[in-house]
Coordinates of C-alpha atoms and ligand atoms in Angstrom, one line a residue:
M1 CA 108.6 113.5 83.4
I2 CA 110.6 114.3 86.5
G3 CA 113.9 112.4 86.5
Y4 CA 115.3 111.2 83.3
G5 CA 117.6 108.4 84.3
V6 CA 117.4 104.7 83.3
V7 CA 113.7 104.5 84.0
G8 CA 112.7 107.7 82.2
Q9 CA 114.9 106.9 79.2
G10 CA 113.5 103.3 79.2
L11 CA 110.1 104.8 79.0
T12 CA 110.9 107.0 76.0
S13 CA 112.5 104.0 74.3
I14 CA 109.5 101.8 74.9
L15 CA 107.1 104.5 73.6
M16 CA 109.2 104.9 70.5
R17 CA 109.3 101.1 69.9
R18 CA 105.6 100.5 70.7
R19 CA 104.1 103.7 69.4
A20 CA 102.0 102.1 66.6
E21 CA 100.7 99.3 68.9
T22 CA 99.9 101.5 71.9
V23 CA 97.8 103.7 69.6
K24 CA 96.2 100.7 67.8
D25 CA 95.6 98.5 70.8
Y26 CA 94.8 101.1 73.5
G27 CA 94.1 104.3 71.7
F28 CA 97.0 105.7 73.7
N29 CA 99.2 108.3 72.1
P30 CA 100.8 110.3 74.9
K31 CA 102.7 113.6 74.4
I32 CA 105.6 114.3 76.7
V33 CA 105.3 118.0 77.3
A34 CA 108.1 118.4 79.8
V35 CA 111.2 116.5 81.0
V36 CA 113.3 117.5 84.0
D37 CA 116.7 116.2 84.8
K38 CA 119.5 117.5 87.0
G39 CA 120.5 120.2 84.5
G40 CA 117.0 121.7 84.1
A41 CA 114.0 121.2 81.9
A42 CA 112.9 120.8 78.3
I43 CA 109.3 122.0 77.7
N44 CA 107.1 122.0 74.7
S45 CA 103.3 122.1 75.1
R46 CA 102.9 120.4 71.7
G47 CA 105.0 117.5 72.7
L48 CA 108.8 116.9 72.8
S49 CA 110.3 114.6 70.2
L50 CA 111.2 111.3 71.8
E51 CA 114.1 110.8 69.5
K52 CA 115.5 114.3 70.3
L53 CA 115.1 113.7 74.0
E54 CA 117.2 110.5 73.8
A55 CA 119.9 112.3 71.8
L56 CA 120.0 115.2 74.2
K57 CA 120.4 112.9 77.2
K58 CA 123.4 111.3 75.7
K59 CA 124.9 114.8 75.4
G60 CA 124.3 115.7 79.1
S61 CA 121.0 117.3 80.0
V62 CA 117.6 117.8 78.2
A63 CA 117.9 121.5 79.2
E64 CA 120.6 121.9 76.5
D65 CA 117.9 121.9 73.7
A66 CA 118.2 125.2 71.9
A67 CA 114.5 125.6 71.2
F68 CA 112.9 124.1 74.3
G69 CA 115.6 123.9 76.9
H70 CA 115.3 125.8 80.3
P71 CA 118.6 125.4 82.1
K72 CA 118.3 125.2 85.9
M73 CA 114.5 125.4 85.9
S74 CA 113.3 123.4 88.9
A75 CA 111.1 120.4 88.9
L76 CA 108.6 122.1 91.3
D77 CA 108.3 125.1 88.9
V78 CA 107.7 122.7 86.0
I79 CA 105.0 120.8 87.8
E80 CA 103.4 124.0 88.9
S81 CA 103.5 125.8 85.5
V82 CA 103.2 123.2 82.8
E83 CA 99.8 121.9 81.8
A84 CA 99.8 118.1 81.9
E85 CA 97.5 115.3 82.9
V86 CA 100.1 113.1 84.5
V87 CA 103.5 113.5 86.3
V88 CA 105.8 110.5 85.9
E89 CA 108.1 110.8 88.9
A90 CA 111.3 108.7 88.5
T91 CA 113.9 110.4 90.7
S92 CA 116.1 108.4 93.0
T93 CA 114.9 106.9 96.3
N94 CA 115.4 108.5 99.7
V95 CA 114.0 106.6 102.6
K96 CA 115.1 109.2 105.3
S97 CA 113.0 112.1 104.3
A98 CA 111.4 110.9 101.0
E99 CA 112.5 114.2 99.4
P100 CA 112.6 115.7 96.9
A101 CA 110.1 113.2 95.5
L102 CA 107.5 113.7 98.2
S103 CA 107.3 117.4 97.4
Y104 CA 107.0 116.7 93.6
I105 CA 104.1 114.2 94.2
T106 CA 102.2 116.5 96.5
K107 CA 102.7 119.5 94.2
A108 CA 101.4 117.4 91.3
F109 CA 98.3 116.4 93.3
K110 CA 97.6 120.0 94.4
T111 CA 97.8 121.1 90.8
G112 CA 95.3 118.4 89.7
K113 CA 97.8 116.0 88.1
H114 CA 97.8 112.2 88.4
V115 CA 101.1 110.7 89.4
V116 CA 103.0 107.5 88.3
T117 CA 106.0 107.0 90.5
T118 CA 108.8 104.4 90.7
N119 CA 110.1 105.9 93.9
K120 CA 109.8 103.7 97.0
G121 CA 110.8 106.5 99.5
P122 CA 107.6 108.6 99.6
L123 CA 105.4 105.5 99.7
A124 CA 107.4 103.7 102.4
L125 CA 107.3 106.8 104.6
A126 CA 103.9 108.4 103.8
M127 CA 101.7 106.1 101.7
P128 CA 98.5 106.5 103.8
A129 CA 98.8 110.3 103.7
L130 CA 99.6 110.3 100.0
T131 CA 96.6 108.1 99.0
E132 CA 94.4 110.4 101.1
L133 CA 95.7 113.5 99.4
A134 CA 95.3 111.9 96.0
D135 CA 91.6 111.0 96.8
Y136 CA 91.0 114.5 98.1
N137 CA 92.3 116.1 94.9
H138 CA 90.4 113.5 92.7
V139 CA 93.6 112.3 91.1
Y140 CA 95.2 108.8 90.8
L141 CA 98.5 107.6 92.3
R142 CA 100.1 104.6 90.7
F143 CA 103.4 102.9 91.6
S144 CA 103.6 99.4 89.9
G145 CA 107.4 99.8 89.3
T146 CA 108.2 100.1 93.0
V147 CA 107.6 96.4 93.6
G148 CA 108.8 93.7 91.3
G149 CA 110.2 96.0 88.6
G150 CA 108.4 94.9 85.5
T151 CA 106.8 91.8 87.2
P152 CA 103.2 92.8 87.9
M153 CA 103.1 91.7 91.5
L154 CA 100.8 94.5 92.7
E155 CA 98.4 94.1 89.8
F156 CA 98.4 90.3 90.1
A157 CA 97.1 90.5 93.7
K158 CA 94.9 93.6 93.2
K159 CA 93.3 92.7 89.8
C160 CA 93.7 89.0 89.1
L161 CA 92.7 88.0 92.7
A162 CA 90.0 90.6 92.9
G163 CA 87.1 89.6 95.1
D164 CA 89.2 87.1 97.1
K165 CA 90.7 88.0 100.4
I166 CA 94.5 88.0 100.6
L167 CA 95.5 86.5 103.9
A168 CA 99.2 86.6 103.7
I169 CA 102.1 87.7 101.4
R170 CA 105.6 86.2 101.5
G171 CA 108.3 87.3 99.1
I172 CA 111.9 87.6 97.9
L173 CA 111.6 91.2 97.0
N174 CA 115.2 92.3 96.6
G175 CA 117.4 91.1 93.7
T176 CA 120.7 92.1 95.3
T177 CA 120.3 90.1 98.5
N178 CA 119.0 87.1 96.6
Y179 CA 122.0 87.3 94.3
I180 CA 124.4 87.5 97.3
L181 CA 122.7 84.6 99.2
T182 CA 122.7 82.5 96.0
E183 CA 126.4 83.1 95.3
M184 CA 127.3 82.3 98.9
A185 CA 125.2 79.1 98.9
E186 CA 126.3 77.9 95.5
K187 CA 129.8 79.2 95.0
H188 CA 130.9 79.4 98.6
V189 CA 132.1 83.0 98.3
T190 CA 132.0 85.3 101.3
F191 CA 129.3 87.9 101.9
Q192 CA 131.7 90.7 101.0
Q193 CA 132.8 89.1 97.8
A194 CA 129.2 88.5 96.7
L195 CA 128.3 92.0 97.6
A196 CA 131.2 93.4 95.5
S197 CA 130.1 91.4 92.5
A198 CA 126.5 92.5 92.9
Q199 CA 127.7 96.1 92.9
K200 CA 129.9 95.5 89.9
L201 CA 126.9 94.1 88.0
G202 CA 124.8 97.1 88.9
Y203 CA 122.1 95.3 91.0
A204 CA 122.8 97.1 94.3
E205 CA 121.3 100.4 95.3
T206 CA 123.8 103.4 95.5
D207 CA 123.9 102.8 99.2
P208 CA 124.0 99.0 99.4
S209 CA 122.8 99.1 103.0
M210 CA 119.4 99.7 101.5
D211 CA 119.6 96.2 100.1
V212 CA 121.6 94.1 102.6
D213 CA 120.0 95.6 105.7
G214 CA 116.6 94.8 104.4
I215 CA 115.3 98.3 104.0
D216 CA 114.5 98.0 100.3
T217 CA 112.5 94.8 101.0
A218 CA 110.7 96.5 103.9
C219 CA 109.6 99.4 101.7
K220 CA 108.1 96.9 99.3
V221 CA 106.4 95.1 102.1
V222 CA 104.8 98.4 103.2
I223 CA 103.6 99.1 99.7
M224 CA 102.1 95.7 99.2
A225 CA 100.4 95.6 102.6
N226 CA 98.8 99.0 102.0
W227 CA 97.8 98.5 98.4
I228 CA 96.7 94.9 98.5
M229 CA 95.6 94.4 102.1
N230 CA 94.2 97.8 102.9
K231 CA 96.6 98.4 105.8
K232 CA 97.9 101.8 106.7
L233 CA 101.6 101.1 107.4
T234 CA 104.8 103.0 107.1
L235 CA 108.4 101.8 107.3
K236 CA 108.5 102.2 111.0
N237 CA 105.9 99.5 111.4
V238 CA 108.1 96.8 109.9
D239 CA 110.5 94.5 112.0
I240 CA 113.6 94.5 109.8
K241 CA 116.7 92.2 109.9
G242 CA 119.1 92.1 106.9
I243 CA 121.5 89.4 105.7
R244 CA 124.8 90.6 107.1
D245 CA 124.8 87.8 109.8
V246 CA 124.0 84.9 107.4
S247 CA 127.1 82.7 107.5
L248 CA 128.4 80.2 105.0
Q249 CA 128.1 77.6 107.7
A250 CA 124.4 78.4 108.3
L251 CA 123.8 78.1 104.5
D252 CA 125.6 74.7 104.5
E253 CA 123.6 73.4 107.4
A254 CA 120.4 74.5 105.7
A255 CA 121.5 72.7 102.5
K256 CA 121.9 69.4 104.4
R257 CA 118.2 69.7 105.3
G258 CA 117.3 70.3 101.6
N259 CA 116.8 74.0 102.4
T260 CA 118.4 77.3 101.9
I261 CA 118.2 80.8 103.5
K262 CA 116.5 83.7 101.7
L263 CA 115.6 87.2 102.8
I264 CA 111.9 87.0 103.1
G265 CA 109.5 90.0 103.5
S266 CA 106.2 88.9 104.9
I267 CA 102.8 90.1 106.0
D268 CA 101.1 87.3 107.8
G269 CA 99.1 88.4 110.8
D270 CA 99.5 91.9 112.2
K271 CA 103.3 92.4 112.3
P272 CA 105.1 92.8 108.9
T273 CA 108.6 91.4 109.0
V274 CA 111.8 91.2 106.9
K275 CA 114.3 88.6 107.9
P276 CA 116.6 85.8 106.7
T277 CA 114.4 82.7 106.6
E278 CA 115.2 79.0 106.0
I279 CA 113.0 77.7 103.2
A280 CA 112.8 74.4 101.3
K281 CA 114.7 74.4 98.0
N282 CA 111.5 73.0 96.3
N283 CA 109.3 75.8 97.6
P284 CA 108.2 77.7 94.5
L285 CA 109.3 80.9 96.3
C286 CA 112.9 79.6 96.3
V287 CA 114.2 81.4 93.1
S288 CA 117.9 82.0 92.6
G289 CA 120.2 84.8 91.3
V290 CA 118.6 88.3 91.0
L291 CA 115.1 87.0 90.5
N292 CA 112.2 88.1 92.8
A293 CA 109.3 85.9 93.7
V294 CA 106.2 86.4 95.8
T295 CA 103.5 84.0 97.1
F296 CA 100.0 85.3 97.8
V297 CA 97.8 83.2 100.1
S298 CA 94.2 84.0 99.6
E299 CA 91.1 82.7 101.3
F300 CA 89.6 80.9 98.3
A301 CA 92.1 80.7 95.5
G302 CA 94.8 79.3 97.7
E303 CA 98.5 79.9 97.1
E304 CA 99.9 81.5 93.9
T305 CA 103.5 82.4 93.3
I306 CA 104.7 85.0 90.7
V307 CA 108.3 85.1 89.6
G308 CA 110.2 87.7 87.6
R309 CA 113.0 90.2 87.4
G310 CA 112.6 92.8 90.1
A311 CA 114.7 95.6 88.8
G312 CA 116.1 97.2 85.7
G313 CA 115.4 100.4 83.7
M314 CA 113.4 98.8 80.8
E315 CA 111.5 96.5 83.2
T316 CA 110.5 99.3 85.5
A317 CA 109.6 101.5 82.5
S318 CA 107.3 98.8 81.3
A319 CA 105.5 99.1 84.7
V320 CA 105.2 102.9 84.2
L321 CA 103.6 102.3 80.8
R322 CA 101.1 99.9 82.5
D323 CA 100.3 102.5 85.1
L324 CA 99.7 105.2 82.4
L325 CA 97.4 102.8 80.6
D326 CA 95.5 102.1 83.8
I327 CA 95.0 105.8 84.5
R328 CA 93.9 106.3 81.0
H329 CA 91.4 103.5 81.4
K330 CA 90.1 104.9 84.6
L331 CA 89.7 108.4 83.1
A332 CA 87.7 107.0 80.2
N333 CA 85.4 105.2 82.6
R334 CA 85.0 108.4 84.7
L335 CA 83.9 110.2 81.5
L336 CA 81.5 107.4 80.5
N337 CA 79.9 107.5 84.0
S338 CA 79.5 111.3 84.1
N339 CA 78.0 111.2 80.6
S340 CA 75.4 108.6 81.6
E341 CA 74.4 110.5 84.8
Ligands
HSE1 N1 118.3 97.3 94.6 C1 117.0 96.7 94.3 C2 117.1 95.2 94.2 C3 116.5 97.4 93.0 O1 118.3 94.7 94.2 O2 116.1 94.6 94.1 C4 115.0 97.2 92.8 O3 114.2 97.8 93.7

């Protein structure tokens, strides 16, 4: 595990709580052989104790462990030198250079390790190249937690609608902006007041411009378009407009028409866009507060909308666990096929 913040710690908590069931229901009993945080690494090829990892993190860094700690050891050294099947990459997002996560992911691929990431940066900037590199190295790249948090938006379209053709995707994909617009529309607070309370509640990114200027939504649009519609997009292909110019007056006028304004990311036709859009209050996509929602339009099944919480440590960790189970399933099938050849 690279990065041991809210998502990483959420994953160890879920693994502890669900250990018996994941073994019984999925035959899945993972060993965490290394964890890296800002202070260094903890490494044990026989598996680190989950309980101990949680306790160490509360103290500061996992590298403080007397027996297995490696203060200052770098993530790249760990990925290179530790034997593992999968790297869970949960470091913070950088949409300018995608680093350091991009180097972690490519190092993992080159050393034959599958990757589960919750990091939007590398995917938004280099998803076509990364999927190619994963294929070339015969490893899997999974990223359910990057869109919709724990809500399985990517899987819904990819697996539940398998066989159909997804024609368009429209979604509220950012909880912070949805919270701000809801507060403005319902409580008549200003943009700045609503943003301050979103920050206080911990919804916003460290740099809230990621949220309010539509960049976070655009990253998610890129990931969805590539994964679900087989496009080869990066962030620069998206037309982006955030919510800074949405006024209380515009929200009031929309309300008189039975509508409201939401930040909608959409892929409909060739040009993906992110922009404030007036939608009917009775549109299933029109969810309030920090909720996310996405509507898939497919050729035969029609329109379906999936709604859920789009962020949060435990929610995103639950997506990581789903990805780990998916990789395990794929590896089991690979083995089965090679035995029957
Ligand atoms: N800041 C993001 C949001 C977090 O508000 O949705 C999840 O990507």
